[in-house]
Short mmCIF file of C-alpha atoms and ligand atoms in Angstrom, two decimals:
data_model
loop_
_atom_site.label_atom_id
_atom_site.label_comp_id
_atom_site.label_asym_id
_atom_site.label_seq_id
_atom_site.Cartn_x
_atom_site.Cartn_y
_atom_site.Cartn_z
CA MET U 1 154.45 -119.81 -103.83
CA LYS U 2 150.95 -118.29 -104.83
CA ILE U 3 149.70 -115.69 -102.16
CA CYS U 4 146.18 -113.84 -102.17
CA ILE U 5 146.38 -110.76 -100.42
CA VAL U 6 143.00 -109.29 -99.29
CA GLY U 7 142.68 -105.70 -98.77
CA LEU U 8 144.90 -103.77 -100.63
CA GLY U 9 145.08 -100.71 -98.17
CA TYR U 10 147.77 -99.00 -96.19
CA VAL U 11 148.78 -102.26 -94.77
CA GLY U 12 147.88 -104.78 -97.81
CA LEU U 13 149.67 -102.71 -100.67
CA PRO U 14 153.05 -102.38 -99.03
CA LEU U 15 152.72 -106.23 -97.93
CA ALA U 16 151.77 -107.55 -101.11
CA ILE U 17 154.81 -105.43 -103.10
CA GLN U 18 157.29 -106.98 -100.44
CA PHE U 19 156.14 -110.27 -100.93
CA ALA U 20 156.45 -109.95 -104.74
CA ARG U 21 159.86 -108.63 -104.21
CA SER U 22 160.51 -111.52 -102.50
CA GLY U 23 159.56 -114.08 -105.30
CA ALA U 24 156.09 -114.84 -104.57
CA ASP U 25 153.13 -114.71 -107.02
CA VAL U 26 150.91 -112.27 -105.53
CA ILE U 27 147.24 -111.54 -105.97
CA GLY U 28 145.80 -108.68 -104.26
CA LEU U 29 141.85 -108.82 -103.73
CA ASP U 30 140.01 -106.09 -102.91
CA ILE U 31 136.22 -104.94 -103.79
CA ASP U 32 137.10 -101.68 -104.59
CA GLN U 33 137.29 -101.73 -107.97
CA SER U 34 139.32 -98.17 -108.52
CA LYS U 35 142.34 -99.85 -106.33
CA VAL U 36 142.27 -102.87 -108.38
CA ASP U 37 142.33 -100.80 -111.69
CA GLN U 38 145.22 -98.91 -110.24
CA VAL U 39 147.33 -101.46 -109.11
CA ASN U 40 147.06 -103.34 -112.30
CA SER U 41 147.92 -100.04 -114.42
CA GLY U 42 151.10 -99.77 -111.99
CA ARG U 43 149.67 -96.38 -110.52
CA SER U 44 149.52 -95.52 -106.84
CA TYR U 45 147.21 -94.25 -104.54
CA ILE U 46 149.10 -93.93 -101.56
CA LYS U 47 151.36 -91.22 -101.22
CA HIS U 48 154.26 -92.78 -99.73
CA ILE U 49 154.20 -95.70 -102.13
CA ALA U 50 155.61 -94.63 -105.60
CA ALA U 51 154.19 -95.93 -108.24
CA LYS U 52 157.43 -97.06 -109.93
CA THR U 53 157.56 -99.75 -106.99
CA ILE U 54 154.20 -100.96 -108.26
CA SER U 55 155.01 -101.04 -111.82
CA HIS U 56 158.27 -102.83 -111.17
CA VAL U 57 156.50 -105.76 -109.77
CA LEU U 58 153.81 -105.67 -112.27
CA LYS U 59 156.51 -106.02 -114.92
CA ALA U 60 158.23 -108.85 -113.07
CA LYS U 61 154.76 -110.56 -113.39
CA ARG U 62 154.85 -111.05 -109.57
CA LEU U 63 151.56 -108.97 -108.62
CA SER U 64 148.37 -108.01 -109.88
CA ALA U 65 144.79 -107.38 -108.38
CA SER U 66 141.72 -108.50 -109.02
CA THR U 67 138.10 -108.43 -107.31
CA ASP U 68 137.57 -111.83 -108.08
CA PHE U 69 137.78 -114.34 -105.25
CA GLY U 70 137.86 -117.28 -107.45
CA HIS U 71 141.79 -116.76 -107.10
CA ILE U 72 141.66 -118.14 -103.57
CA LYS U 73 141.36 -121.79 -105.10
CA THR U 74 145.00 -121.91 -106.54
CA ALA U 75 146.48 -119.82 -103.34
CA GLU U 76 148.75 -121.44 -100.97
CA ALA U 77 148.11 -118.60 -98.38
CA ILE U 78 145.98 -115.92 -98.13
CA ILE U 79 146.45 -112.93 -95.81
CA ILE U 80 143.50 -110.90 -94.56
CA CYS U 81 144.28 -106.78 -94.23
CA VAL U 82 140.75 -105.64 -94.26
CA PRO U 83 139.56 -102.69 -91.88
CA THR U 84 138.95 -102.99 -88.33
CA PRO U 85 136.72 -99.66 -87.40
CA LEU U 86 134.24 -98.67 -84.83
CA ASN U 87 130.55 -98.42 -84.98
CA LYS U 88 128.95 -95.39 -84.37
CA ASN U 89 128.62 -96.48 -80.72
CA ARG U 90 132.32 -96.86 -80.59
CA GLU U 91 132.05 -100.71 -80.41
CA PRO U 92 134.36 -102.96 -82.73
CA ASP U 93 133.47 -103.51 -86.31
CA ILE U 94 134.94 -106.71 -87.23
CA SER U 95 132.24 -107.14 -90.03
CA PHE U 96 135.00 -106.47 -92.72
CA ILE U 97 136.84 -109.50 -91.23
CA ILE U 98 133.47 -111.76 -91.34
CA GLU U 99 132.34 -110.61 -94.73
CA THR U 100 135.99 -111.43 -96.21
CA GLY U 101 135.77 -115.12 -94.29
CA ARG U 102 132.83 -115.56 -95.91
CA LYS U 103 134.01 -114.85 -99.21
CA ILE U 104 136.90 -116.78 -99.39
CA ALA U 105 135.27 -120.07 -97.64
CA PRO U 106 133.43 -121.48 -100.31
CA HIS U 107 137.04 -121.18 -102.56
CA LEU U 108 139.23 -122.53 -100.00
CA GLN U 109 141.36 -125.51 -100.76
CA LYS U 110 142.38 -128.06 -98.03
CA GLY U 111 145.93 -127.27 -96.92
CA THR U 112 145.57 -123.85 -97.43
CA LEU U 113 146.80 -121.15 -95.15
CA VAL U 114 144.89 -118.05 -93.78
CA VAL U 115 146.19 -115.37 -91.73
CA LEU U 116 144.51 -112.40 -90.01
CA GLU U 117 146.57 -109.22 -90.09
CA SER U 118 143.95 -106.72 -88.99
CA THR U 119 144.12 -105.30 -85.75
CA THR U 120 141.38 -106.66 -83.34
CA TYR U 121 140.67 -108.04 -79.99
CA PRO U 122 142.13 -111.50 -78.64
CA GLY U 123 139.83 -114.18 -79.80
CA THR U 124 138.94 -113.24 -83.35
CA THR U 125 140.99 -115.32 -85.48
CA GLU U 126 140.36 -118.32 -83.28
CA GLN U 127 136.60 -117.81 -82.70
CA ASP U 128 134.92 -115.27 -85.25
CA LEU U 129 137.07 -115.85 -88.19
CA ARG U 130 137.49 -119.51 -87.62
CA GLN U 131 133.81 -120.11 -87.17
CA VAL U 132 132.75 -118.20 -90.79
CA ILE U 133 135.16 -119.99 -92.57
CA GLU U 134 134.44 -123.32 -91.30
CA GLU U 135 130.65 -122.53 -91.79
CA ASN U 136 131.12 -121.68 -95.35
CA SER U 137 133.23 -124.25 -96.16
CA LYS U 138 133.60 -128.02 -95.82
CA LEU U 139 137.25 -127.69 -94.09
CA LYS U 140 137.80 -127.66 -90.28
CA ALA U 141 140.98 -125.13 -88.83
CA GLY U 142 143.98 -127.13 -87.87
CA VAL U 143 142.84 -130.00 -90.22
CA GLY U 144 141.83 -129.02 -93.27
CA PHE U 145 143.25 -125.45 -93.46
CA TYR U 146 145.74 -123.73 -91.44
CA LEU U 147 145.04 -120.61 -89.19
CA ALA U 148 146.99 -117.87 -88.08
CA CYS U 149 147.38 -114.28 -86.89
CA SER U 150 149.89 -111.91 -87.41
CA PRO U 151 149.23 -108.48 -86.53
CA GLU U 152 150.64 -105.88 -88.93
CA ARG U 153 153.26 -103.06 -87.78
CA GLU U 154 153.12 -100.72 -91.06
CA ASP U 155 154.41 -96.92 -89.94
CA PRO U 156 153.23 -95.21 -92.77
CA GLY U 157 155.39 -92.15 -93.94
CA ASN U 158 158.57 -93.36 -91.72
CA PRO U 159 161.13 -93.64 -94.44
CA HIS U 160 162.90 -95.80 -92.11
CA SER U 161 160.25 -98.13 -91.80
CA VAL U 162 160.38 -100.93 -94.38
CA VAL U 163 158.20 -103.83 -94.61
CA ALA U 164 160.98 -106.64 -94.42
CA THR U 165 163.05 -105.42 -91.42
CA ILE U 166 160.15 -104.81 -89.15
CA PRO U 167 159.94 -107.81 -86.75
CA LYS U 168 156.75 -109.73 -87.27
CA ILE U 169 154.68 -111.58 -84.61
CA VAL U 170 153.52 -114.75 -85.35
CA GLY U 171 150.75 -117.09 -83.67
CA GLY U 172 148.99 -120.22 -84.96
CA PHE U 173 145.86 -121.98 -84.15
CA THR U 174 147.82 -125.15 -83.69
CA PRO U 175 151.70 -125.79 -83.53
CA ALA U 176 151.52 -127.00 -87.26
CA CYS U 177 149.89 -123.81 -88.46
CA LEU U 178 152.40 -121.75 -86.61
CA GLU U 179 154.92 -123.48 -88.49
CA LYS U 180 153.05 -122.95 -92.01
CA ALA U 181 152.54 -119.01 -90.98
CA THR U 182 156.43 -118.73 -90.23
CA GLN U 183 157.45 -120.46 -93.36
CA LEU U 184 155.48 -118.03 -95.35
CA TYR U 185 156.50 -115.00 -93.66
CA SER U 186 160.43 -116.13 -93.72
CA LEU U 187 159.83 -115.49 -97.59
CA ALA U 188 159.58 -111.82 -97.07
CA ILE U 189 160.17 -110.96 -93.66
CA LYS U 190 163.70 -110.86 -91.74
CA ARG U 191 162.88 -111.54 -88.18
CA LEU U 192 159.55 -113.54 -86.93
CA VAL U 193 158.48 -113.50 -83.51
CA PRO U 194 156.46 -116.88 -82.98
CA VAL U 195 154.19 -116.51 -80.01
CA SER U 196 152.21 -119.53 -78.59
CA SER U 197 148.81 -118.55 -79.94
CA CYS U 198 146.85 -116.27 -82.01
CA ARG U 199 145.03 -114.49 -79.24
CA VAL U 200 148.55 -113.56 -78.10
CA ALA U 201 149.35 -112.14 -81.27
CA GLU U 202 146.20 -109.96 -81.10
CA ALA U 203 147.04 -109.05 -77.71
CA ALA U 204 150.50 -108.02 -78.26
CA LYS U 205 149.35 -105.75 -80.89
CA LEU U 206 146.89 -104.16 -78.83
CA LEU U 207 149.43 -103.77 -76.13
CA GLU U 208 151.75 -101.70 -78.64
CA ASN U 209 149.07 -99.17 -79.63
CA ILE U 210 147.56 -99.08 -76.05
CA PHE U 211 150.57 -98.30 -74.87
CA ARG U 212 151.03 -95.33 -77.16
CA SER U 213 147.84 -94.32 -76.62
CA VAL U 214 148.20 -93.72 -72.65
CA ASN U 215 151.69 -92.27 -73.07
CA ILE U 216 150.44 -89.75 -75.69
CA ALA U 217 147.43 -88.89 -73.13
CA LEU U 218 150.13 -88.65 -70.49
CA VAL U 219 151.87 -86.03 -72.19
CA ASN U 220 148.80 -84.35 -73.53
CA GLU U 221 148.00 -83.94 -69.36
CA LEU U 222 151.47 -82.62 -68.78
CA LYS U 223 151.39 -80.31 -71.69
CA MET U 224 148.30 -78.50 -69.95
CA VAL U 225 149.57 -78.62 -66.28
CA TYR U 226 153.02 -77.22 -67.57
CA ASP U 227 151.67 -74.58 -69.58
CA ALA U 228 149.60 -73.32 -66.82
CA MET U 229 153.17 -73.05 -65.08
CA GLY U 230 154.57 -71.26 -67.67
CA ILE U 231 156.36 -74.14 -68.70
CA ASP U 232 157.33 -75.48 -72.30
CA ILE U 233 156.49 -79.41 -72.39
CA TRP U 234 158.43 -79.75 -75.62
CA GLU U 235 161.60 -78.31 -73.93
CA VAL U 236 160.83 -80.64 -71.04
CA ILE U 237 160.41 -83.67 -73.31
CA GLU U 238 163.72 -82.74 -75.13
CA ALA U 239 165.68 -82.42 -71.75
CA ALA U 240 164.01 -85.92 -70.45
CA LYS U 241 164.77 -87.87 -73.38
CA THR U 242 168.45 -87.57 -73.01
CA LYS U 243 168.07 -90.04 -70.37
CA PRO U 244 169.57 -92.97 -71.49
CA PHE U 245 167.67 -95.57 -69.70
CA GLY U 246 164.18 -95.95 -68.90
CA PHE U 247 162.66 -93.11 -70.76
CA MET U 248 160.89 -92.74 -74.07
CA PRO U 249 159.77 -89.86 -75.83
CA PHE U 250 155.98 -89.14 -76.54
CA PHE U 251 154.67 -86.07 -77.95
CA PRO U 252 151.43 -83.76 -77.16
CA GLY U 253 149.23 -83.12 -79.86
CA PRO U 254 145.68 -81.66 -80.90
CA GLY U 255 144.15 -84.87 -80.40
CA LEU U 256 144.53 -88.66 -81.76
CA GLY U 257 144.58 -89.58 -85.52
CA GLY U 258 144.58 -92.29 -87.97
CA HIS U 259 143.13 -95.63 -88.25
CA CYS U 260 145.12 -97.28 -85.24
CA ILE U 261 145.69 -95.30 -81.89
CA PRO U 262 142.27 -93.96 -81.43
CA ILE U 263 140.38 -97.14 -82.35
CA ASP U 264 142.53 -100.04 -81.35
CA PRO U 265 142.26 -99.51 -77.60
CA PHE U 266 138.89 -99.59 -77.34
CA TYR U 267 138.91 -103.19 -78.96
CA LEU U 268 140.13 -104.17 -75.94
CA THR U 269 137.48 -102.11 -73.65
CA TRP U 270 134.87 -103.87 -75.19
CA LYS U 271 136.05 -107.13 -75.19
CA ALA U 272 137.08 -106.90 -71.61
CA ARG U 273 133.67 -106.32 -70.50
CA GLU U 274 132.91 -109.73 -71.58
CA TYR U 275 135.26 -110.82 -68.90
CA GLY U 276 133.71 -108.40 -66.08
CA CYS U 277 136.85 -106.56 -66.38
CA ASN U 278 137.28 -102.45 -66.53
CA THR U 279 140.05 -101.01 -68.47
CA ARG U 280 140.42 -97.65 -66.28
CA PHE U 281 143.78 -96.64 -67.81
CA ILE U 282 142.76 -97.18 -71.22
CA GLU U 283 139.55 -95.54 -70.78
CA LEU U 284 141.16 -92.31 -68.86
CA ALA U 285 143.63 -92.08 -71.84
CA GLY U 286 140.82 -92.13 -74.29
CA GLU U 287 139.37 -89.12 -72.08
CA ILE U 288 142.27 -86.99 -72.16
CA ASN U 289 143.20 -87.61 -75.79
CA THR U 290 139.69 -86.86 -76.95
CA TRP U 291 139.44 -83.76 -74.80
CA MET U 292 142.86 -82.11 -76.76
CA PRO U 293 140.60 -80.72 -79.50
CA GLU U 294 138.38 -78.64 -77.01
CA TYR U 295 141.60 -77.59 -75.04
CA VAL U 296 143.18 -76.39 -78.61
CA VAL U 297 140.03 -74.35 -79.54
CA ARG U 298 140.25 -72.96 -76.04
CA ARG U 299 144.06 -71.39 -77.17
CA VAL U 300 142.36 -70.42 -80.06
CA ALA U 301 139.85 -68.33 -78.50
CA ASP U 302 142.62 -67.02 -76.09
CA ALA U 303 144.90 -66.00 -78.82
CA LEU U 304 142.13 -63.99 -80.84
CA ASN U 305 141.03 -62.40 -77.60
CA ALA U 306 144.32 -60.93 -77.01
CA ARG U 307 143.74 -59.10 -80.20
CA SER U 308 140.23 -58.18 -79.35
CA LYS U 309 138.79 -60.63 -81.48
CA ALA U 310 135.97 -63.13 -80.95
CA VAL U 311 136.04 -66.61 -82.50
CA ARG U 312 132.84 -65.69 -84.12
CA GLY U 313 133.39 -63.87 -87.47
CA SER U 314 137.08 -64.59 -87.50
CA ARG U 315 138.38 -66.47 -90.52
CA ILE U 316 140.72 -69.30 -89.32
CA LEU U 317 143.18 -71.65 -91.34
CA VAL U 318 143.75 -74.91 -90.29
CA LEU U 319 147.21 -75.85 -91.18
CA GLY U 320 147.43 -79.88 -91.97
CA ILE U 321 144.10 -82.20 -92.62
CA ALA U 322 146.67 -85.40 -92.68
CA TYR U 323 146.51 -86.61 -89.01
CA LYS U 324 150.61 -86.88 -89.16
CA PRO U 325 153.34 -85.37 -91.10
CA ASN U 326 154.42 -85.91 -94.47
CA VAL U 327 151.22 -88.49 -95.26
CA ASP U 328 147.94 -88.34 -97.02
CA ASP U 329 146.15 -90.42 -94.59
CA GLU U 330 143.31 -88.17 -92.78
CA ARG U 331 141.30 -91.04 -91.14
CA GLU U 332 140.11 -89.97 -87.63
CA SER U 333 142.23 -86.68 -87.67
CA PRO U 334 141.61 -84.20 -85.11
CA SER U 335 141.48 -81.38 -87.84
CA TYR U 336 138.16 -82.15 -88.87
CA LEU U 337 136.93 -82.06 -85.10
CA LEU U 338 139.01 -78.55 -84.60
CA MET U 339 137.17 -77.36 -87.95
CA SER U 340 133.73 -78.32 -86.93
CA LEU U 341 134.29 -77.02 -83.20
CA LEU U 342 135.33 -73.77 -84.99
CA ALA U 343 132.65 -73.45 -87.30
CA ASP U 344 130.36 -74.44 -84.97
CA ARG U 345 131.47 -71.24 -83.03
CA GLY U 346 130.96 -68.85 -85.81
CA ALA U 347 134.39 -68.95 -87.35
CA GLU U 348 134.96 -68.85 -91.05
CA VAL U 349 137.13 -72.10 -91.42
CA GLU U 350 139.58 -73.23 -94.39
CA TYR U 351 142.65 -75.46 -94.47
CA TYR U 352 145.65 -75.94 -96.37
CA ASP U 353 147.15 -79.58 -96.79
CA PRO U 354 149.26 -79.93 -99.93
CA TYR U 355 148.63 -83.81 -99.27
CA VAL U 356 144.75 -83.41 -98.92
CA PRO U 357 144.03 -81.02 -102.01
CA VAL U 358 140.16 -81.84 -101.37
CA ILE U 359 138.20 -83.62 -98.41
CA LYS U 360 137.03 -86.73 -99.49
CA PRO U 361 133.21 -87.66 -98.34
CA THR U 362 133.05 -89.67 -94.92
CA ARG U 363 130.18 -90.37 -92.77
CA GLU U 364 131.62 -88.93 -89.59
CA HIS U 365 132.63 -85.61 -91.46
CA ALA U 366 130.29 -85.15 -94.17
CA ARG U 367 130.12 -81.41 -93.87
CA TRP U 368 133.37 -81.14 -94.96
CA ALA U 369 133.26 -82.98 -98.00
CA GLY U 370 134.49 -81.59 -101.30
CA LYS U 371 135.82 -78.70 -99.44
CA LYS U 372 139.36 -77.75 -101.22
CA SER U 373 142.58 -76.54 -99.70
CA ILE U 374 143.50 -73.02 -100.01
CA THR U 375 146.69 -72.10 -102.20
CA TRP U 376 149.97 -71.15 -100.54
CA ASN U 377 150.88 -67.83 -101.05
CA ARG U 378 151.00 -64.50 -98.77
CA GLN U 379 148.01 -62.73 -100.04
CA THR U 380 145.71 -65.93 -99.01
CA ILE U 381 147.71 -66.35 -95.88
CA SER U 382 147.62 -62.80 -94.64
CA SER U 383 143.89 -62.34 -95.10
CA PHE U 384 143.22 -64.94 -91.82
CA ASP U 385 143.08 -63.79 -88.70
CA LEU U 386 144.44 -66.75 -87.18
CA VAL U 387 146.76 -70.04 -88.00
CA LEU U 388 146.03 -73.25 -86.31
CA ILE U 389 149.09 -75.63 -86.95
CA ALA U 390 147.20 -79.27 -86.41
CA THR U 391 149.79 -81.01 -88.68
CA ASN U 392 153.68 -80.24 -89.13
CA HIS U 393 154.11 -81.40 -92.54
CA SER U 394 157.81 -80.86 -93.62
CA CYS U 395 157.11 -79.41 -97.06
CA VAL U 396 155.58 -76.35 -95.11
CA ASN U 397 157.39 -73.20 -95.21
CA TYR U 398 157.00 -72.21 -91.46
CA ARG U 399 159.21 -68.86 -92.18
CA GLU U 400 157.06 -67.66 -94.82
CA LEU U 401 153.73 -68.73 -92.37
CA ALA U 402 155.69 -66.52 -89.70
CA GLY U 403 156.00 -63.62 -91.96
CA TRP U 404 152.73 -63.49 -93.59
CA THR U 405 150.29 -63.91 -90.54
CA GLY U 406 149.92 -62.23 -86.91
CA SER U 407 148.76 -65.05 -85.03
CA ILE U 408 149.68 -68.92 -84.84
CA VAL U 409 148.27 -71.57 -82.63
CA ASP U 410 150.81 -74.44 -82.72
CA THR U 411 149.74 -77.82 -81.29
CA ARG U 412 153.05 -79.65 -83.00
CA ASN U 413 155.93 -76.87 -82.39
CA ALA U 414 156.42 -76.81 -86.02
CA MET U 415 157.42 -73.18 -85.14
CA ALA U 416 160.49 -73.98 -82.92
CA GLU U 417 163.20 -73.62 -85.58
CA VAL U 418 161.63 -70.25 -86.95
CA PRO U 419 163.29 -66.91 -85.64
CA PRO U 420 161.31 -64.82 -83.69
CA SER U 421 158.97 -62.70 -86.21
CA LYS U 422 156.10 -60.52 -85.94
CA ALA U 423 153.67 -63.46 -85.77
CA LYS U 424 152.74 -64.38 -82.05
CA VAL U 425 153.01 -68.11 -81.24
CA TRP U 426 150.49 -69.69 -79.12
CA LYS U 427 151.48 -73.20 -78.21
CA ALA U 428 148.82 -75.50 -77.63
N1 LIG C 1 147.35 -97.92 -91.55
C1 LIG C 1 147.83 -98.34 -90.55
O1 LIG C 1 149.14 -97.81 -90.50
C2 LIG C 1 148.14 -99.75 -90.08
C3 LIG C 1 149.04 -100.18 -89.30
C4 LIG C 1 148.85 -101.31 -88.68
C5 LIG C 1 147.92 -102.08 -88.70
N2 LIG C 1 146.69 -101.61 -89.20
C6 LIG C 1 145.52 -102.68 -89.46
O2 LIG C 1 145.31 -103.00 -90.76
C7 LIG C 1 144.26 -103.01 -91.24
C8 LIG C 1 144.00 -102.60 -92.34
O3 LIG C 1 144.23 -101.45 -92.11
P1 LIG C 1 144.54 -100.21 -93.76
O4 LIG C 1 144.75 -98.83 -92.92
O5 LIG C 1 145.12 -101.05 -94.62
O6 LIG C 1 142.79 -100.13 -94.04
P2 LIG C 1 142.38 -99.41 -95.65
O7 LIG C 1 141.32 -98.96 -95.41
O8 LIG C 1 143.62 -98.46 -96.13
O9 LIG C 1 142.43 -100.70 -96.55
C9 LIG C 1 141.56 -101.77 -96.45
C10 LIG C 1 141.23 -102.47 -98.07
O10 LIG C 1 140.20 -103.37 -97.58
C11 LIG C 1 139.19 -103.20 -98.51
N3 LIG C 1 138.36 -104.18 -98.09
C12 LIG C 1 137.23 -104.40 -97.36
N4 LIG C 1 136.60 -104.93 -97.16
C13 LIG C 1 137.10 -105.87 -98.20
C14 LIG C 1 136.36 -107.25 -98.41
N5 LIG C 1 135.41 -107.86 -97.63
N6 LIG C 1 137.35 -107.77 -99.43
C15 LIG C 1 138.29 -107.66 -100.07
N7 LIG C 1 138.86 -105.90 -99.77
C16 LIG C 1 138.16 -105.58 -98.61
C17 LIG C 1 139.00 -101.82 -98.81
O11 LIG C 1 138.28 -101.69 -99.91
C18 LIG C 1 140.41 -101.46 -98.63
O12 LIG C 1 141.13 -101.28 -99.77
C19 LIG C 1 142.99 -102.77 -89.84
O13 LIG C 1 142.77 -103.56 -89.02
C20 LIG C 1 144.18 -101.32 -89.30
O14 LIG C 1 144.03 -101.31 -88.15
C21 LIG C 1 146.56 -100.38 -89.77
#
C-alpha cells in the first residue's frame, strides 16, 4: 500500500515510520526542504526519534520524503498532519489544513482516502477540508474520494508511548469512508476505536485536551491556596493518588506549554460561539493557567526579597526552555514568558537547557532568538542570584545545583529528592 503523509513534524514523522515498519510504502511530504533532506539522509531533527530508526526504514525502501505533491497521484491514502495554531487574536488558524487540501486536490485520484489527523474543531474535516478538496478536484467526498478523521495521540518523550499501541479513534464521512480508514490504520495500529462521524472524532480529541487543561488549572489553583495555608500541593497529590478509584493525578507547573494544551481548548471555544454557547469552564481554566507565569514571578520576587535583593539588577537563571521534561519541543513554552516577565522587571536573564542549545527565531518570542544556553559548571551557576526551575529534565544534576546556588524557585518539584543543602528552595 502506498501512503502519503503530509507534514513531517512531531506527529507525521513517527506515524510515517510506524506505517513504513508495518510494510506500507510511505512518502512523507513537507514544504520544509530541510526536513525532507534530513529524512532522506537518515538524520533525525526530533530528539526522541533516533536517526537509526529512520535509516532502518529508508534502507528497507519503505520511507522517503519529498516536497513534490505529484506523489499524491499514486497514493492510495493521504494522511494530513499539519499544524493547527492560533492566530495573533488567539483564534483557530486552519490555513495549513486548507493549504494542504488545495495542494493535494489537483493530484487526487478516484478512490483515494484522505484522512485528517491535525487537532481541530468539529466540522473541519467534513466542511472546511472537504470543501477545498471538492473545489480544487473533480471529485466529491464519499463518492469520488474517501474522507475520514483520526486525531493523533502522540505523547512525545514518553518512552512507553508507542504509536502502534495507542488506541486510535477513527471517524468517516460515510460508513464506506470509515471502513476504508479502519482498513488503513489496522495495518499499523493495534486497536482502533471507530466512531459515527468525523465530528465525533474531532470532538473526542478536544475533550481529551480540555480535560487536561481544566485539571491542570485545578491543581494550579490548589497550589496557590494550599501554599497560603502552608501545605505542600505535591505532598497532597502524592497522598490523593493512592486512592484506587475516581482520582487521577495532575501536576501544577509554571504555565501551559506545547502545541496542544494551551491551544486546542480555544478551537472549541471559538466554534462554540457560532452555536451561541459559552464555554465558561474552558475560559476559566485558560485564565488560571495563563496567570501562572505571573504567580511564579511573584515567588521569584519573594525569594529575592528574602535575601534583601530586588528583581531589578538580579542575575536569574531559568532552568529548562522545553515545555516538558526530556524533550526538545519548546513551542508555547512558559519559560519564554517567564524570561520576558523577569527581563521586563530589570533582571539579567540567562537560561540552561541541554535540549535547546540555542533559541530558534519565533514570531511570539523574537527577543530571545539566537540566545544560547549557558554551560553547566559551578563557576557559572554560582554567579546567579537565583535559579528558577521551569522544566525538570532528568539529565540535570539537581544535587550539584543545590550545592552551587543559594536560592532556587522550583515549579516542578524537581528538588524533592535532593537532600537539604545551603540552598533555600521556594516552591512555586
Ligand atoms: N506534537 C504533539 O505532541 C501533537 C500531539 C497530538 C496532536 N498534535 C496535532 O498534530 C498536528 C501537527 O502537529 P505537529 O506537532 O506534528 O506539528 P509540527 O509543526 O511539528 O509539524 C508540522 C509539519 O507540517 C509541515 N507543513 C506545514 N504546512 C504544510 C503544507 N501545506 N504541506 C506540507 N507540509 C506542511 C511543516 O513544515 C511541519 O514539518 C497539529 O494539529 C497538532 O495539534 C500534535
